[in-house]
Amino acid sequence: MSRRDRNRSPLPRDPQLVTVDGFTHGGEGVARLQGKAVFVPGTLPGEVVRVQVEDDRARWARARLLEVVEASPDRVTPPCPYVPDCGGCDLQHATPAAQRRLKTRVVREQLRRLGGIDDPPVLECRAVGPDLGYRAQARLHAAPDGRLGFHRAGSNEVVPIDRCLVLGEGAQQVREEIGDRTGASEVRLRRFTPEGRGAAVLTPGPGPLELPGGDIEVLLAQPDGSTVAMRGDGEVEVEVDGLRFRVPALSFFQPGVPAAESLLREVVAAAGPIEGALVWDLYAGVGLLSLGLARAGAEVLAVEGDAAAVAAARRNAELNGLPLDARDEAVGSLLRRAVRTSTGVGGTGDGSGAGADADAGAGARPLDPPDVVVLDPPRTGAGEQVIADLVALQPAAIVYVACDVAALARDTRHLAVGGYRLRRAAPLDLFPMTHHVEVVATFSP
Ligand SMILES: C[S@@+](CC[C@H](N)C(=O)[O-])C[C@H]1O[C@@H](n2cnc3c(N)ncnc32)[C@H](O)[C@@H]1O
């Protein structure tokens, strides 16, 4: 253990009374004990609680909630009987309105602390649909006796669950059709509406597999991450704001129809007047945002690294009669190439003067710089190099869709280095009952 990590002031291990005054972006209340920050899952700001310290580090500790002594007016009895055993939802103990207030507060705090903005222009977090029954997809794991459920918080132990309250009716039906006897170690399921087609991807367990009954697509997950269709073609259909999408069973899609619809509208509005403009949709998935932008009159270049999603994006464009240039390429590599094309030098990095085609790969086409960029990176964010290359292309606006607010805040700092300022951040409650929040952040020079 380094000197820095040594815990010089261990906290008492017997029950302690503390007042919660903070809230983390991971959804935990924060109290102070002997000056040290103590994270307490299941608590809300303003509450007085009895806790037991379980993990005591040099600079912080985590404690288990034993008793709520003075409850917040925002506290409610969780609607789901599996709380707190199931690790799926960590905010069911707060009213939905309070959940959204906390999310607004977290977005502001992260943009202030990690993003370096004194007074970030953050709107109130908005509901986008029902607070329960909204999820169209789930990833279930098998307990040793084969019953399916979700992981206990912070553990790989499976809590068997028959009925999940945040699952939509269609997805819940798939859960019931699958039952608990497939022998799979993991099941990923999806159905967007009760009328729509459902799909289940089974990961084989140690024993024999039994295909589930019901009228659903069934696929087997392979060790290399691909799938083999056992019944049907493995795709499900969904309609979002009048646009139709076919989604491969393992390609990314937003949690449900209302979520996808609100996000699509928010992003198209944030992009501003885009008729005739060249818009890049980076990390495009099966083309949800790309097609919304194309319908608004933009010429859209979609970039996505999942080959199945790119193929689906092209088919989805055809299905909706919209033009789309969809590229199967890592965003980082496409941006490097674009910077080299536009500057004639080695981007922000090597200054080697390498031409656009020097490492573009076979069949790569030249890239015109975008007027507007939409990016929706995975949880880790875009990162310094992607942002540096993006700002080097000087789009008039950047619309950043974030599912992790800390990653957004870090990228906000990188954008500021490149001269782009945050103009507006709109948090959307795409994941009620959990601490997760989606943010549509708009930047311009
Ligand atoms: C959060 S999803 C966004 C999808 C899409 N915007 C939507 O709303 O449906 C992120 C997507 O980025 C893709 N992805 C992750 N890393 C990538 C990379 N380095 N280059 C290209 N695509 C990537 C994933 O496959 C996934 O489809």
Short mmCIF file of C-alpha atoms and ligand atoms in Angstrom, two decimals:
data_model
loop_
_atom_site.label_atom_id
_atom_site.label_comp_id
_atom_site.label_asym_id
_atom_site.label_seq_id
_atom_site.Cartn_x
_atom_site.Cartn_y
_atom_site.Cartn_z
CA MET A 1 0.00 0.00 0.00
CA SER A 2 1.46 3.39 -0.93
CA ARG A 3 1.80 6.14 1.71
CA ARG A 4 -0.89 8.07 -0.11
CA ASP A 5 -3.41 5.23 0.08
CA ARG A 6 -2.79 4.44 3.75
CA ASN A 7 -5.94 4.92 5.79
CA ARG A 8 -4.71 7.17 8.60
CA SER A 9 -8.11 7.73 10.20
CA PRO A 10 -10.13 4.51 10.18
CA LEU A 11 -13.82 5.04 10.89
CA PRO A 12 -15.70 3.28 13.70
CA ARG A 13 -17.37 0.01 12.63
CA ASP A 14 -20.29 0.22 15.05
CA PRO A 15 -23.56 1.90 13.92
CA GLN A 16 -23.26 5.67 13.42
CA LEU A 17 -25.83 8.42 13.07
CA VAL A 18 -25.08 10.69 10.08
CA THR A 19 -26.80 13.40 8.04
CA VAL A 20 -26.87 12.97 4.26
CA ASP A 21 -26.05 16.23 2.49
CA GLY A 22 -24.79 15.19 -0.93
CA PHE A 23 -25.70 12.90 -3.79
CA THR A 24 -23.31 11.22 -6.23
CA HIS A 25 -23.71 10.70 -9.97
CA GLY A 26 -23.82 6.98 -9.12
CA GLY A 27 -27.04 7.53 -7.12
CA GLU A 28 -25.71 7.31 -3.56
CA GLY A 29 -26.29 9.74 -0.69
CA VAL A 30 -23.14 11.32 0.77
CA ALA A 31 -22.61 11.96 4.48
CA ARG A 32 -19.51 12.92 6.47
CA LEU A 33 -17.97 11.00 9.33
CA GLN A 34 -14.89 12.47 11.01
CA GLY A 35 -14.53 14.68 7.93
CA LYS A 36 -14.44 11.77 5.50
CA ALA A 37 -17.01 11.37 2.70
CA VAL A 38 -19.19 8.31 3.31
CA PHE A 39 -21.34 7.00 0.45
CA VAL A 40 -24.62 5.45 1.55
CA PRO A 41 -26.78 3.72 -1.10
CA GLY A 42 -30.53 4.06 -0.61
CA THR A 43 -30.44 7.48 1.07
CA LEU A 44 -31.50 10.97 0.04
CA PRO A 45 -30.12 14.45 0.79
CA GLY A 46 -31.49 15.88 4.06
CA GLU A 47 -32.01 12.50 5.71
CA VAL A 48 -30.65 11.51 9.10
CA VAL A 49 -29.71 7.83 8.92
CA ARG A 50 -28.03 5.14 10.99
CA VAL A 51 -25.32 3.42 8.99
CA GLN A 52 -22.59 0.84 9.34
CA VAL A 53 -19.28 1.45 7.57
CA GLU A 54 -18.39 -1.54 5.40
CA ASP A 55 -15.57 -0.32 3.17
CA ASP A 56 -13.20 2.23 4.65
CA ARG A 57 -10.57 3.76 2.34
CA ALA A 58 -8.05 6.55 2.84
CA ARG A 59 -10.21 9.27 1.29
CA TRP A 60 -13.73 7.87 1.34
CA ALA A 61 -15.87 5.10 2.79
CA ARG A 62 -19.02 3.22 1.87
CA ALA A 63 -21.64 2.36 4.46
CA ARG A 64 -24.78 0.22 4.63
CA LEU A 65 -28.06 1.86 5.55
CA LEU A 66 -29.41 0.38 8.80
CA GLU A 67 -32.27 2.76 9.59
CA VAL A 68 -33.78 5.98 8.29
CA VAL A 69 -34.15 8.09 11.44
CA GLU A 70 -35.47 11.28 9.78
CA ALA A 71 -36.84 10.64 6.28
CA SER A 72 -36.76 13.10 3.42
CA PRO A 73 -40.22 14.28 2.26
CA ASP A 74 -39.12 12.83 -1.11
CA ARG A 75 -38.90 9.29 0.29
CA VAL A 76 -41.52 6.72 -0.76
CA THR A 77 -41.94 2.98 -0.34
CA PRO A 78 -40.34 1.44 -3.45
CA PRO A 79 -43.05 0.10 -5.77
CA CYS A 80 -40.97 -3.00 -6.52
CA PRO A 81 -40.79 -5.78 -3.90
CA TYR A 82 -37.25 -6.75 -5.04
CA VAL A 83 -35.75 -3.45 -3.75
CA PRO A 84 -33.09 -3.33 -2.31
CA ASP A 85 -31.99 -6.90 -3.20
CA CYS A 86 -32.03 -6.38 -6.97
CA GLY A 87 -29.26 -4.11 -8.24
CA GLY A 88 -31.30 -3.00 -11.27
CA CYS A 89 -33.02 0.08 -9.82
CA ASP A 90 -31.32 2.23 -7.20
CA LEU A 91 -33.71 5.19 -6.91
CA GLN A 92 -37.10 3.57 -6.28
CA HIS A 93 -37.07 5.04 -2.75
CA ALA A 94 -37.56 8.58 -4.15
CA THR A 95 -40.64 10.04 -5.86
CA PRO A 96 -40.17 10.30 -9.64
CA ALA A 97 -40.23 14.12 -9.33
CA ALA A 98 -37.45 13.97 -6.71
CA GLN A 99 -35.46 11.54 -8.89
CA ARG A 100 -35.50 14.12 -11.66
CA ARG A 101 -34.55 16.96 -9.30
CA LEU A 102 -31.58 14.88 -8.14
CA LYS A 103 -30.56 14.16 -11.72
CA THR A 104 -30.67 17.88 -12.58
CA ARG A 105 -28.50 18.57 -9.54
CA VAL A 106 -26.00 15.85 -10.51
CA VAL A 107 -25.71 17.14 -14.09
CA ARG A 108 -25.07 20.68 -12.80
CA GLU A 109 -22.52 19.46 -10.24
CA GLN A 110 -20.58 17.31 -12.69
CA LEU A 111 -20.44 20.05 -15.31
CA ARG A 112 -19.24 22.44 -12.63
CA ARG A 113 -16.69 20.16 -10.96
CA LEU A 114 -15.38 18.04 -13.85
CA GLY A 115 -16.46 20.28 -16.73
CA GLY A 116 -15.01 23.47 -15.24
CA ILE A 117 -18.12 25.61 -15.89
CA ASP A 118 -19.11 27.91 -13.00
CA ASP A 119 -22.78 28.23 -13.91
CA PRO A 120 -23.62 25.53 -16.47
CA PRO A 121 -26.76 26.17 -18.57
CA VAL A 122 -28.64 23.05 -17.44
CA LEU A 123 -32.39 22.70 -17.92
CA GLU A 124 -34.60 20.77 -15.48
CA CYS A 125 -34.53 17.01 -16.10
CA ARG A 126 -37.63 16.08 -18.09
CA ALA A 127 -39.82 12.98 -17.95
CA VAL A 128 -40.16 11.32 -21.34
CA GLY A 129 -42.82 8.68 -20.65
CA PRO A 130 -44.12 6.44 -17.89
CA ASP A 131 -41.88 5.92 -14.84
CA LEU A 132 -42.62 2.17 -14.74
CA GLY A 133 -43.11 -0.35 -17.55
CA TYR A 134 -40.89 1.63 -19.93
CA ARG A 135 -38.02 -0.72 -20.75
CA ALA A 136 -38.19 -2.77 -23.94
CA GLN A 137 -35.07 -4.79 -23.25
CA ALA A 138 -33.29 -6.55 -20.41
CA ARG A 139 -30.27 -8.72 -19.69
CA LEU A 140 -31.12 -11.55 -17.30
CA HIS A 141 -28.70 -13.96 -15.63
CA ALA A 142 -29.35 -17.47 -14.39
CA ALA A 143 -29.10 -18.33 -10.68
CA PRO A 144 -27.52 -21.73 -9.88
CA ASP A 145 -31.01 -23.32 -9.98
CA GLY A 146 -31.63 -21.90 -13.48
CA ARG A 147 -34.09 -19.19 -12.48
CA LEU A 148 -33.50 -15.90 -14.30
CA GLY A 149 -32.99 -12.58 -12.58
CA PHE A 150 -30.75 -9.57 -12.15
CA HIS A 151 -27.48 -9.14 -10.27
CA ARG A 152 -27.54 -7.99 -6.68
CA ALA A 153 -26.00 -4.48 -6.43
CA GLY A 154 -22.20 -4.66 -6.62
CA SER A 155 -22.19 -8.46 -6.89
CA ASN A 156 -22.50 -11.31 -9.39
CA GLU A 157 -25.04 -13.08 -7.24
CA VAL A 158 -28.34 -13.46 -9.12
CA VAL A 159 -31.62 -12.37 -7.53
CA PRO A 160 -34.32 -14.43 -9.34
CA ILE A 161 -37.08 -12.15 -10.66
CA ASP A 162 -40.33 -13.18 -12.33
CA ARG A 163 -41.82 -9.77 -12.87
CA CYS A 164 -39.75 -6.61 -13.32
CA LEU A 165 -41.77 -3.41 -12.86
CA VAL A 166 -39.66 -1.29 -15.20
CA LEU A 167 -40.05 -3.77 -18.06
CA GLY A 168 -42.74 -2.90 -20.59
CA GLU A 169 -45.61 -5.28 -21.19
CA GLY A 170 -44.13 -6.65 -24.44
CA ALA A 171 -40.74 -7.38 -22.89
CA GLN A 172 -42.36 -8.86 -19.78
CA GLN A 173 -44.30 -11.26 -22.04
CA VAL A 174 -41.01 -12.40 -23.58
CA ARG A 175 -39.65 -12.93 -20.05
CA GLU A 176 -42.65 -15.15 -19.27
CA GLU A 177 -42.39 -17.08 -22.55
CA ILE A 178 -38.72 -17.83 -21.87
CA GLY A 179 -39.45 -19.22 -18.41
CA ASP A 180 -36.65 -20.58 -16.26
CA ARG A 181 -35.81 -23.85 -17.99
CA THR A 182 -33.73 -22.93 -21.01
CA GLY A 183 -30.42 -23.88 -19.37
CA ALA A 184 -28.94 -20.55 -20.60
CA SER A 185 -26.49 -18.74 -18.35
CA GLU A 186 -27.69 -15.38 -19.68
CA VAL A 187 -30.68 -14.16 -21.71
CA ARG A 188 -30.89 -10.81 -23.48
CA LEU A 189 -34.46 -10.05 -24.48
CA ARG A 190 -36.20 -7.33 -26.44
CA ARG A 191 -39.70 -6.41 -27.52
CA PHE A 192 -40.78 -2.83 -28.06
CA THR A 193 -44.57 -3.24 -27.98
CA PRO A 194 -46.93 -6.07 -26.97
CA GLU A 195 -47.94 -6.38 -30.67
CA GLY A 196 -44.36 -6.32 -31.99
CA ARG A 197 -42.02 -9.23 -32.48
CA GLY A 198 -39.87 -10.28 -29.51
CA ALA A 199 -36.36 -11.69 -29.47
CA ALA A 200 -34.21 -13.55 -27.00
CA VAL A 201 -30.47 -14.15 -27.24
CA LEU A 202 -29.40 -17.12 -25.13
CA THR A 203 -25.86 -17.59 -23.88
CA PRO A 204 -25.36 -21.34 -23.40
CA GLY A 205 -24.71 -22.52 -19.83
CA PRO A 206 -22.76 -25.63 -18.82
CA GLY A 207 -25.70 -28.02 -19.49
CA PRO A 208 -28.00 -28.68 -22.48
CA LEU A 209 -30.09 -25.85 -23.90
CA GLU A 210 -33.84 -26.02 -24.37
CA LEU A 211 -35.32 -23.51 -26.83
CA PRO A 212 -38.05 -21.40 -25.25
CA GLY A 213 -41.58 -21.73 -26.58
CA GLY A 214 -43.68 -18.81 -27.80
CA ASP A 215 -43.59 -16.84 -31.00
CA ILE A 216 -40.27 -15.09 -30.50
CA GLU A 217 -37.00 -14.88 -32.38
CA VAL A 218 -34.38 -17.02 -30.68
CA LEU A 219 -30.65 -16.64 -31.14
CA LEU A 220 -27.60 -18.28 -29.62
CA ALA A 221 -24.72 -16.05 -28.52
CA GLN A 222 -21.35 -17.31 -29.72
CA PRO A 223 -18.10 -16.93 -27.76
CA ASP A 224 -16.79 -14.43 -30.37
CA GLY A 225 -19.73 -12.07 -29.73
CA SER A 226 -21.68 -13.03 -32.87
CA THR A 227 -25.06 -14.79 -32.85
CA VAL A 228 -26.62 -17.75 -34.64
CA ALA A 229 -30.37 -17.51 -35.35
CA MET A 230 -32.29 -20.58 -34.14
CA ARG A 231 -35.74 -19.23 -34.93
CA GLY A 232 -36.56 -16.26 -37.17
CA ASP A 233 -33.96 -13.78 -38.51
CA GLY A 234 -33.13 -12.32 -35.14
CA GLU A 235 -34.31 -8.76 -35.79
CA VAL A 236 -37.13 -6.87 -34.09
CA GLU A 237 -39.08 -3.94 -35.46
CA VAL A 238 -39.89 -0.64 -33.83
CA GLU A 239 -41.57 2.57 -34.97
CA VAL A 240 -40.26 5.82 -33.52
CA ASP A 241 -41.87 9.16 -34.32
CA GLY A 242 -43.17 7.82 -37.64
CA LEU A 243 -39.83 6.25 -38.64
CA ARG A 244 -39.48 2.47 -38.87
CA PHE A 245 -36.43 0.58 -37.68
CA ARG A 246 -35.33 -3.03 -37.80
CA VAL A 247 -32.90 -3.72 -34.99
CA PRO A 248 -30.56 -6.74 -34.83
CA ALA A 249 -30.94 -8.53 -31.51
CA LEU A 250 -27.59 -7.40 -30.07
CA SER A 251 -27.20 -3.99 -31.68
CA PHE A 252 -27.69 -0.95 -29.47
CA PHE A 253 -31.10 0.68 -29.20
CA GLN A 254 -32.56 3.18 -26.73
CA PRO A 255 -34.45 1.63 -23.77
CA GLY A 256 -37.94 2.04 -25.18
CA VAL A 257 -40.14 3.85 -27.69
CA PRO A 258 -40.94 7.01 -25.66
CA ALA A 259 -37.24 7.35 -24.79
CA ALA A 260 -36.15 7.00 -28.41
CA GLU A 261 -38.84 9.43 -29.56
CA SER A 262 -37.94 12.16 -27.05
CA LEU A 263 -34.24 11.80 -27.74
CA LEU A 264 -34.77 11.97 -31.48
CA ARG A 265 -36.85 15.15 -31.22
CA GLU A 266 -34.48 16.79 -28.75
CA VAL A 267 -31.45 16.09 -30.92
CA VAL A 268 -33.06 17.31 -34.15
CA ALA A 269 -34.20 20.50 -32.39
CA ALA A 270 -30.73 21.00 -30.85
CA ALA A 271 -29.07 20.63 -34.26
CA GLY A 272 -30.92 23.80 -35.38
CA PRO A 273 -31.78 24.59 -39.01
CA ILE A 274 -30.11 21.74 -40.92
CA GLU A 275 -31.91 21.65 -44.23
CA GLY A 276 -29.23 21.11 -46.87
CA ALA A 277 -26.49 20.98 -44.22
CA LEU A 278 -23.94 18.17 -43.91
CA VAL A 279 -24.47 16.50 -40.54
CA TRP A 280 -22.28 13.76 -39.14
CA ASP A 281 -23.94 11.32 -36.76
CA LEU A 282 -21.08 9.65 -34.88
CA TYR A 283 -21.70 6.40 -32.94
CA ALA A 284 -24.89 6.07 -34.97
CA GLY A 285 -26.15 2.59 -34.05
CA VAL A 286 -28.92 1.44 -36.39
CA GLY A 287 -29.52 5.03 -37.51
CA LEU A 288 -32.12 6.32 -35.05
CA LEU A 289 -30.77 9.88 -34.90
CA SER A 290 -29.36 9.77 -38.45
CA LEU A 291 -32.77 9.18 -39.95
CA GLY A 292 -34.39 11.89 -37.81
CA LEU A 293 -31.74 14.30 -39.08
CA ALA A 294 -32.14 13.10 -42.69
CA ARG A 295 -35.90 13.59 -42.44
CA ALA A 296 -35.26 17.18 -41.31
CA GLY A 297 -33.46 17.76 -44.64
CA ALA A 298 -29.81 17.19 -43.71
CA GLU A 299 -27.32 15.22 -45.75
CA VAL A 300 -26.21 12.67 -43.14
CA LEU A 301 -23.00 10.70 -42.74
CA ALA A 302 -23.48 8.00 -40.10
CA VAL A 303 -20.43 6.39 -38.48
CA GLU A 304 -20.73 3.22 -36.45
CA GLY A 305 -18.36 0.43 -35.42
CA ASP A 306 -20.85 -2.46 -35.09
CA ALA A 307 -21.06 -3.97 -38.59
CA ALA A 308 -24.53 -5.47 -37.97
CA ALA A 309 -25.81 -2.04 -36.87
CA VAL A 310 -24.32 -0.32 -39.95
CA ALA A 311 -26.00 -2.86 -42.25
CA ALA A 312 -29.26 -2.30 -40.38
CA ALA A 313 -28.87 1.50 -40.63
CA ARG A 314 -28.56 1.20 -44.42
CA ARG A 315 -31.65 -1.02 -44.59
CA ASN A 316 -33.53 1.32 -42.24
CA ALA A 317 -32.74 4.26 -44.51
CA GLU A 318 -34.21 2.34 -47.46
CA LEU A 319 -37.22 1.26 -45.40
CA ASN A 320 -38.01 4.94 -44.73
CA GLY A 321 -37.09 6.21 -48.20
CA LEU A 322 -34.36 8.49 -46.80
CA PRO A 323 -30.81 8.95 -48.08
CA LEU A 324 -28.00 7.94 -45.73
CA ASP A 325 -24.26 7.44 -46.10
CA ALA A 326 -23.49 4.89 -43.36
CA ARG A 327 -19.86 3.92 -42.72
CA ASP A 328 -18.63 0.91 -40.82
CA GLU A 329 -15.59 2.46 -39.17
CA ALA A 330 -14.30 3.42 -35.73
CA VAL A 331 -15.11 7.08 -35.06
CA GLY A 332 -11.52 7.79 -34.01
CA SER A 333 -10.06 6.52 -37.27
CA LEU A 334 -12.59 8.35 -39.44
CA LEU A 335 -11.92 11.62 -37.63
CA ARG A 336 -8.12 11.26 -37.94
CA ARG A 337 -8.58 10.76 -41.65
CA ALA A 338 -10.96 13.71 -41.93
CA VAL A 339 -8.53 16.01 -40.14
CA ARG A 340 -5.71 14.93 -42.41
CA THR A 341 -7.86 15.57 -45.48
CA SER A 342 -8.96 19.00 -44.33
CA THR A 343 -5.61 20.29 -43.06
CA GLY A 344 -3.22 18.37 -45.27
CA VAL A 345 -1.12 17.66 -42.17
CA GLY A 346 -1.13 14.96 -39.55
CA GLY A 347 -4.12 16.29 -37.64
CA THR A 348 -3.58 17.48 -34.11
CA GLY A 349 -0.93 14.85 -33.56
CA ASP A 350 2.08 13.94 -35.61
CA GLY A 351 2.42 16.77 -38.14
CA SER A 352 3.82 14.25 -40.60
CA GLY A 353 1.96 15.62 -43.57
CA ALA A 354 0.58 12.15 -44.36
CA GLY A 355 -2.06 12.38 -47.06
CA ALA A 356 -5.66 11.37 -46.54
CA ASP A 357 -5.21 8.05 -48.24
CA ALA A 358 -1.97 7.10 -46.54
CA ASP A 359 -3.78 5.05 -43.88
CA ALA A 360 -7.41 5.43 -44.83
CA GLY A 361 -7.79 1.79 -45.81
CA ALA A 362 -9.10 0.34 -49.03
CA GLY A 363 -12.18 1.96 -50.48
CA ALA A 364 -12.15 4.97 -48.14
CA ARG A 365 -13.82 7.99 -49.72
CA PRO A 366 -12.78 11.62 -49.17
CA LEU A 367 -14.65 13.42 -46.43
CA ASP A 368 -16.16 16.89 -46.63
CA PRO A 369 -16.06 18.66 -43.25
CA PRO A 370 -19.41 18.66 -41.45
CA ASP A 371 -21.59 21.70 -40.74
CA VAL A 372 -22.99 20.06 -37.62
CA VAL A 373 -21.84 17.02 -35.65
CA VAL A 374 -24.07 14.84 -33.50
CA LEU A 375 -22.24 12.32 -31.33
CA ASP A 376 -23.64 9.72 -28.98
CA PRO A 377 -20.62 7.86 -27.61
CA PRO A 378 -20.71 4.87 -25.26
CA ARG A 379 -20.49 5.32 -21.49
CA THR A 380 -16.73 6.05 -21.56
CA GLY A 381 -17.31 9.23 -23.59
CA ALA A 382 -15.53 10.37 -26.76
CA GLY A 383 -12.15 11.14 -25.19
CA GLU A 384 -9.53 13.79 -25.76
CA GLN A 385 -8.27 12.74 -29.20
CA VAL A 386 -11.74 12.37 -30.75
CA ILE A 387 -12.76 15.77 -29.38
CA ALA A 388 -9.50 17.39 -30.54
CA ASP A 389 -10.05 16.06 -34.08
CA LEU A 390 -13.70 17.06 -33.99
CA VAL A 391 -12.99 20.68 -33.11
CA ALA A 392 -10.22 20.79 -35.73
CA LEU A 393 -13.00 20.30 -38.32
CA GLN A 394 -14.78 23.40 -36.93
CA PRO A 395 -18.44 22.44 -37.21
CA ALA A 396 -20.87 25.28 -36.45
CA ALA A 397 -22.52 23.18 -33.73
CA ILE A 398 -21.82 19.98 -31.83
CA VAL A 399 -24.73 18.09 -30.28
CA TYR A 400 -23.38 15.67 -27.70
CA VAL A 401 -25.73 12.93 -26.44
CA ALA A 402 -24.41 11.55 -23.17
CA CYS A 403 -25.46 8.52 -21.17
CA ASP A 404 -22.74 9.19 -18.61
CA VAL A 405 -22.64 12.71 -17.24
CA ALA A 406 -19.09 12.42 -15.82
CA ALA A 407 -17.80 11.45 -19.28
CA LEU A 408 -19.77 14.38 -20.77
CA ALA A 409 -18.19 16.73 -18.23
CA ARG A 410 -14.66 15.51 -19.05
CA ASP A 411 -15.32 15.93 -22.78
CA THR A 412 -16.79 19.39 -22.07
CA ARG A 413 -13.36 20.40 -20.79
CA HIS A 414 -11.69 19.06 -23.95
CA LEU A 415 -14.23 20.96 -26.05
CA ALA A 416 -13.46 24.16 -24.13
CA VAL A 417 -9.76 23.74 -24.95
CA GLY A 418 -10.81 23.66 -28.62
CA GLY A 419 -12.88 26.85 -28.19
CA TYR A 420 -16.36 25.25 -27.99
CA ARG A 421 -18.71 26.46 -25.24
CA LEU A 422 -21.62 24.62 -23.72
CA ARG A 423 -24.78 26.52 -24.72
CA ARG A 424 -27.47 24.25 -23.30
CA ALA A 425 -27.70 20.90 -21.53
CA ALA A 426 -31.08 19.13 -21.53
CA PRO A 427 -31.26 16.15 -19.15
CA LEU A 428 -33.88 13.57 -20.16
CA ASP A 429 -35.17 10.92 -17.76
CA LEU A 430 -34.71 7.92 -20.05
CA PHE A 431 -34.15 5.56 -17.12
CA PRO A 432 -36.63 6.34 -14.32
CA MET A 433 -36.10 4.50 -11.01
CA THR A 434 -32.34 4.40 -11.64
CA HIS A 435 -29.66 7.06 -11.22
CA HIS A 436 -28.96 7.03 -14.98
CA VAL A 437 -29.73 10.17 -16.97
CA GLU A 438 -29.32 11.06 -20.63
CA VAL A 439 -28.14 14.57 -21.50
CA VAL A 440 -28.38 16.35 -24.84
CA ALA A 441 -25.67 19.01 -24.69
CA THR A 442 -25.21 21.64 -27.40
CA PHE A 443 -21.86 23.33 -28.04
CA SER A 444 -20.75 26.03 -30.46
CA PRO A 445 -17.59 28.13 -30.88
C1 LIG B 1 -24.92 4.95 -27.07
S1 LIG B 1 -24.95 4.05 -28.58
C2 LIG B 1 -25.71 5.24 -29.62
C3 LIG B 1 -26.50 4.71 -30.81
C4 LIG B 1 -27.45 5.64 -31.54
N1 LIG B 1 -27.04 7.03 -31.51
C5 LIG B 1 -28.86 5.50 -31.02
O1 LIG B 1 -29.36 6.44 -30.41
O2 LIG B 1 -29.47 4.45 -31.25
C6 LIG B 1 -23.28 4.04 -29.02
C7 LIG B 1 -22.94 3.33 -30.32
O3 LIG B 1 -21.57 3.54 -30.58
C8 LIG B 1 -21.01 2.37 -31.15
N2 LIG B 1 -19.57 2.50 -30.89
C9 LIG B 1 -18.90 2.34 -29.73
N3 LIG B 1 -17.60 2.66 -29.89
C10 LIG B 1 -17.44 3.04 -31.18
C11 LIG B 1 -16.34 3.53 -31.94
N4 LIG B 1 -15.15 3.69 -31.38
N5 LIG B 1 -16.54 3.83 -33.23
C12 LIG B 1 -17.76 3.70 -33.81
N6 LIG B 1 -18.85 3.27 -33.13
C13 LIG B 1 -18.69 2.94 -31.83
C14 LIG B 1 -21.74 1.24 -30.46
O4 LIG B 1 -21.72 0.07 -31.27
C15 LIG B 1 -23.14 1.82 -30.32
O5 LIG B 1 -23.95 1.48 -31.41
#
